[in-house]
Amino acid sequence: MDARATAIAAGTAPELVWLLEHPPLYTAGTSAKAADVIDARFPLFESGRGGQLTYHGPGQRVAYVMVDLKRRTPDVRRFVVSLEEWIIRTLASFDVMGERRDDRIGVWVRRPDKGEGYEDKIAAIGIRVKQWVTLHGMAFNVAPELSHFSGIVPCGVSENRYGVTSLRDLGIRASMTDVDKVLRREFGKLFGQTVDQMVCNTENVSPPARAARSASVPSR
């Protein structure tokens, strides 16, 4: 990812989005606290992105978005808002209302079934910017094992009324392919149309291997 970002900044490679699934693991952002690791049942990696701790694993769509903000709009906050909007529009296609919160990063879903004021995070966002090229991106919970989040304090949010959810947890049966089609469509509306590529598997375990889909994005 670093090498690709450097090439994008130099103008020798097109912008790129990777859609993939990780094996079960935890990643730590630059603001992560050691005390937020409760049960390190999976490998923990320093990621270099912003934010705190999160979980990645099967059933979760991870999108690494590498776009050149200098060629587009050099506004990091606007880029984060665009990522949030991408997720919110994708959720709306599955009749789920995702919302932003000023005091909590990511996209949230209200859970009145759990009690007044309860909300669950359905997608996390964590980025890094290098020479105005973005790295990392977002993680969208389609059907991961939600109990795996209990090994950490996800994104440093520890209040009981704030949890984690997924499409499956909300009663929506959507495949990863279903979600990818919507992500692709809504990404094009916000960032520009993409061109499919296939890239090598990024998992560090085997078998089975999961191919990752890559899409290059014309610069604006």
CSV table of C-alpha atoms in Angstrom, one decimal:
chain,number,residue,atom,x,y,z
A,1,MET,CA,0.0,0.0,0.0
A,2,ASP,CA,2.8,2.4,0.8
A,3,ALA,CA,4.6,1.7,-2.5
A,4,ARG,CA,1.3,2.2,-4.4
A,5,ALA,CA,0.7,5.5,-2.6
A,6,THR,CA,4.2,6.7,-3.5
A,7,ALA,CA,3.6,5.8,-7.1
A,8,ILE,CA,0.2,7.6,-7.2
A,9,ALA,CA,1.8,10.7,-5.7
A,10,ALA,CA,4.5,10.6,-8.4
A,11,GLY,CA,1.9,10.2,-11.1
A,12,THR,CA,3.3,6.8,-12.2
A,13,ALA,CA,0.3,4.7,-11.1
A,14,PRO,CA,-3.5,5.3,-11.1
A,15,GLU,CA,-5.5,5.6,-8.0
A,16,LEU,CA,-6.7,2.3,-6.6
A,17,VAL,CA,-9.3,0.7,-4.3
A,18,TRP,CA,-8.7,-2.7,-2.8
A,19,LEU,CA,-11.8,-4.7,-1.6
A,20,LEU,CA,-10.7,-7.6,0.6
A,21,GLU,CA,-11.3,-9.7,3.7
A,22,HIS,CA,-8.6,-10.3,6.3
A,23,PRO,CA,-8.2,-13.4,8.5
A,24,PRO,CA,-9.1,-12.7,12.1
A,25,LEU,CA,-6.8,-10.0,13.5
A,26,TYR,CA,-6.7,-6.7,15.4
A,27,THR,CA,-5.1,-3.5,14.1
A,28,ALA,CA,-3.9,-0.6,16.2
A,29,GLY,CA,-4.0,3.0,14.9
A,30,THR,CA,-1.8,5.8,16.0
A,31,SER,CA,-4.1,6.7,19.0
A,32,ALA,CA,-4.4,3.1,20.2
A,33,LYS,CA,-4.1,2.4,24.0
A,34,ALA,CA,-2.6,-0.8,25.3
A,35,ALA,CA,-5.2,-0.9,28.0
A,36,ASP,CA,-7.9,-1.3,25.3
A,37,VAL,CA,-6.6,-4.8,24.5
A,38,ILE,CA,-8.8,-7.0,26.7
A,39,ASP,CA,-8.1,-10.5,25.3
A,40,ALA,CA,-5.5,-10.7,22.5
A,41,ARG,CA,-6.9,-13.9,21.0
A,42,PHE,CA,-5.8,-12.8,17.5
A,43,PRO,CA,-2.6,-11.2,16.1
A,44,LEU,CA,-2.3,-7.5,16.7
A,45,PHE,CA,-0.7,-5.3,14.0
A,46,GLU,CA,0.4,-1.7,14.1
A,47,SER,CA,-1.2,-0.2,11.1
A,48,GLY,CA,0.0,3.4,10.9
A,49,ARG,CA,-3.5,4.7,10.2
A,50,GLY,CA,-5.4,7.1,12.4
A,51,GLY,CA,-7.7,5.9,15.1
A,52,GLN,CA,-7.5,3.3,17.8
A,53,LEU,CA,-8.1,-0.5,17.9
A,54,THR,CA,-10.4,-2.4,15.6
A,55,TYR,CA,-11.1,-6.0,14.5
A,56,HIS,CA,-10.9,-7.3,11.0
A,57,GLY,CA,-12.0,-10.8,9.9
A,58,PRO,CA,-14.1,-12.9,7.5
A,59,GLY,CA,-17.5,-11.5,6.8
A,60,GLN,CA,-16.2,-7.9,6.9
A,61,ARG,CA,-15.5,-6.0,3.8
A,62,VAL,CA,-12.4,-3.9,4.1
A,63,ALA,CA,-11.8,-1.2,1.5
A,64,TYR,CA,-8.4,0.4,1.2
A,65,VAL,CA,-8.9,3.6,-0.7
A,66,MET,CA,-5.8,5.2,-2.4
A,67,VAL,CA,-6.8,8.4,-4.1
A,68,ASP,CA,-4.8,11.6,-4.7
A,69,LEU,CA,-6.4,14.5,-2.8
A,70,LYS,CA,-4.0,17.0,-4.3
A,71,ARG,CA,-5.5,16.2,-7.8
A,72,ARG,CA,-9.0,16.2,-6.4
A,73,THR,CA,-9.7,18.4,-3.3
A,74,PRO,CA,-6.9,18.7,-0.7
A,75,ASP,CA,-9.3,18.5,2.2
A,76,VAL,CA,-8.8,15.5,4.5
A,77,ARG,CA,-12.0,16.2,6.5
A,78,ARG,CA,-14.0,16.3,3.2
A,79,PHE,CA,-12.5,12.9,2.2
A,80,VAL,CA,-13.6,11.3,5.5
A,81,VAL,CA,-17.1,12.7,5.1
A,82,SER,CA,-17.2,11.2,1.6
A,83,LEU,CA,-16.2,7.8,3.0
A,84,GLU,CA,-19.0,8.1,5.5
A,85,GLU,CA,-21.4,9.1,2.8
A,86,TRP,CA,-20.3,6.1,0.7
A,87,ILE,CA,-21.2,3.8,3.6
A,88,ILE,CA,-24.5,5.5,4.4
A,89,ARG,CA,-25.6,5.3,0.8
A,90,THR,CA,-24.7,1.6,0.6
A,91,LEU,CA,-26.6,0.9,3.8
A,92,ALA,CA,-29.6,2.7,2.5
A,93,SER,CA,-29.7,0.3,-0.4
A,94,PHE,CA,-30.3,-2.5,2.1
A,95,ASP,CA,-33.0,-0.4,4.0
A,96,VAL,CA,-30.6,0.4,6.9
A,97,MET,CA,-30.3,4.0,8.1
A,98,GLY,CA,-26.7,4.7,8.9
A,99,GLU,CA,-25.7,8.0,10.6
A,100,ARG,CA,-22.7,10.1,11.4
A,101,ARG,CA,-21.9,11.2,14.9
A,102,ASP,CA,-19.8,14.3,15.7
A,103,ASP,CA,-18.2,12.7,18.8
A,104,ARG,CA,-17.7,9.2,17.3
A,105,ILE,CA,-16.0,8.3,14.1
A,106,GLY,CA,-17.6,5.7,11.7
A,107,VAL,CA,-21.2,5.0,10.8
A,108,TRP,CA,-23.8,4.1,13.4
A,109,VAL,CA,-27.2,2.5,13.5
A,110,ARG,CA,-29.8,3.3,16.2
A,111,ARG,CA,-30.9,0.3,18.2
A,112,PRO,CA,-34.1,1.1,20.0
A,113,ASP,CA,-34.6,-2.6,20.4
A,114,LYS,CA,-31.8,-2.6,22.9
A,115,GLY,CA,-32.9,0.5,24.8
A,116,GLU,CA,-33.2,4.2,24.6
A,117,GLY,CA,-30.1,5.9,23.3
A,118,TYR,CA,-28.4,2.6,22.2
A,119,GLU,CA,-26.5,2.7,19.0
A,120,ASP,CA,-24.2,0.2,17.2
A,121,LYS,CA,-21.3,0.8,14.8
A,122,ILE,CA,-21.7,-0.9,11.5
A,123,ALA,CA,-18.6,0.5,9.8
A,124,ALA,CA,-15.3,1.8,11.0
A,125,ILE,CA,-13.1,4.4,9.3
A,126,GLY,CA,-9.4,4.9,9.7
A,127,ILE,CA,-7.1,6.6,7.2
A,128,ARG,CA,-3.6,7.9,6.7
A,129,VAL,CA,-2.5,10.6,4.2
A,130,LYS,CA,1.0,10.5,2.6
A,131,GLN,CA,1.9,13.2,0.1
A,132,TRP,CA,-1.8,13.9,-0.2
A,133,VAL,CA,-2.5,10.3,-1.2
A,134,THR,CA,-4.9,8.5,1.1
A,135,LEU,CA,-4.2,5.0,2.6
A,136,HIS,CA,-6.3,2.5,4.5
A,137,GLY,CA,-10.0,3.4,4.5
A,138,MET,CA,-13.0,1.6,6.0
A,139,ALA,CA,-14.3,-1.7,7.3
A,140,PHE,CA,-18.0,-2.6,6.7
A,141,ASN,CA,-19.6,-5.3,8.8
A,142,VAL,CA,-21.5,-7.6,6.5
A,143,ALA,CA,-21.6,-10.9,8.5
A,144,PRO,CA,-18.5,-11.1,10.7
A,145,GLU,CA,-18.4,-13.0,14.0
A,146,LEU,CA,-19.3,-10.1,16.3
A,147,SER,CA,-18.0,-11.8,19.4
A,148,HIS,CA,-14.5,-11.3,18.1
A,149,PHE,CA,-14.8,-7.5,18.8
A,150,SER,CA,-15.0,-8.3,22.5
A,151,GLY,CA,-11.2,-8.9,22.7
A,152,ILE,CA,-10.7,-5.1,22.4
A,153,VAL,CA,-12.4,-1.8,23.1
A,154,PRO,CA,-13.4,-1.0,19.5
A,155,CYS,CA,-12.2,2.4,18.5
A,156,GLY,CA,-11.9,3.3,22.2
A,157,VAL,CA,-15.7,3.5,22.7
A,158,SER,CA,-16.4,1.7,26.0
A,159,GLU,CA,-19.9,2.9,26.9
A,160,ASN,CA,-22.4,0.0,27.2
A,161,ARG,CA,-25.0,1.7,25.0
A,162,TYR,CA,-22.5,1.8,22.1
A,163,GLY,CA,-21.9,-1.6,20.5
A,164,VAL,CA,-21.1,-3.2,17.1
A,165,THR,CA,-23.5,-4.6,14.6
A,166,SER,CA,-23.6,-6.0,11.0
A,167,LEU,CA,-26.1,-6.5,8.2
A,168,ARG,CA,-26.6,-10.1,9.4
A,169,ASP,CA,-27.1,-9.0,13.0
A,170,LEU,CA,-29.8,-6.6,11.7
A,171,GLY,CA,-31.6,-9.4,10.0
A,172,ILE,CA,-30.4,-8.6,6.5
A,173,ARG,CA,-29.2,-11.6,4.4
A,174,ALA,CA,-26.8,-10.0,1.9
A,175,SER,CA,-23.8,-11.7,0.4
A,176,MET,CA,-20.4,-10.1,0.0
A,177,THR,CA,-21.0,-10.0,-3.7
A,178,ASP,CA,-24.3,-8.1,-3.1
A,179,VAL,CA,-22.6,-5.6,-1.0
A,180,ASP,CA,-19.7,-5.2,-3.4
A,181,LYS,CA,-22.1,-4.3,-6.2
A,182,VAL,CA,-23.6,-1.5,-4.2
A,183,LEU,CA,-20.3,-0.3,-2.9
A,184,ARG,CA,-19.0,-0.1,-6.5
A,185,ARG,CA,-22.0,1.8,-7.7
A,186,GLU,CA,-22.1,4.3,-4.9
A,187,PHE,CA,-18.4,4.8,-5.0
A,188,GLY,CA,-18.6,5.8,-8.6
A,189,LYS,CA,-21.2,8.5,-7.8
A,190,LEU,CA,-18.9,10.1,-5.2
A,191,PHE,CA,-15.4,9.5,-6.5
A,192,GLY,CA,-15.7,8.6,-10.2
A,193,GLN,CA,-16.2,5.4,-12.1
A,194,THR,CA,-13.8,2.5,-11.6
A,195,VAL,CA,-12.1,-0.2,-13.8
A,196,ASP,CA,-11.9,-3.7,-12.5
A,197,GLN,CA,-8.7,-5.5,-11.8
A,198,MET,CA,-7.8,-8.7,-10.0
A,199,VAL,CA,-4.9,-8.6,-7.5
A,200,CYS,CA,-3.2,-11.3,-5.5
A,201,ASN,CA,-4.7,-12.5,-2.2
A,202,THR,CA,-3.7,-10.5,0.8
A,203,GLU,CA,-4.4,-13.1,3.5
A,204,ASN,CA,-1.5,-14.4,5.5
A,205,VAL,CA,-3.1,-17.7,6.2
A,206,SER,CA,-4.1,-20.7,4.1
A,207,PRO,CA,-6.2,-22.5,3.0
A,208,PRO,CA,-8.7,-21.2,1.8
A,209,ALA,CA,-7.4,-18.1,0.0
A,210,ARG,CA,-9.6,-15.2,-0.8
A,211,ALA,CA,-9.0,-13.2,-3.9
A,212,ALA,CA,-9.1,-9.5,-3.5
A,213,ARG,CA,-10.8,-7.3,-6.0
A,214,SER,CA,-9.1,-4.1,-7.1
A,215,ALA,CA,-10.5,-1.1,-8.9
A,216,SER,CA,-8.5,1.7,-10.4
A,217,VAL,CA,-10.1,5.1,-10.3
A,218,PRO,CA,-9.6,7.8,-12.9
A,219,SER,CA,-8.2,10.9,-11.3
A,220,ARG,CA,-10.3,14.1,-11.3
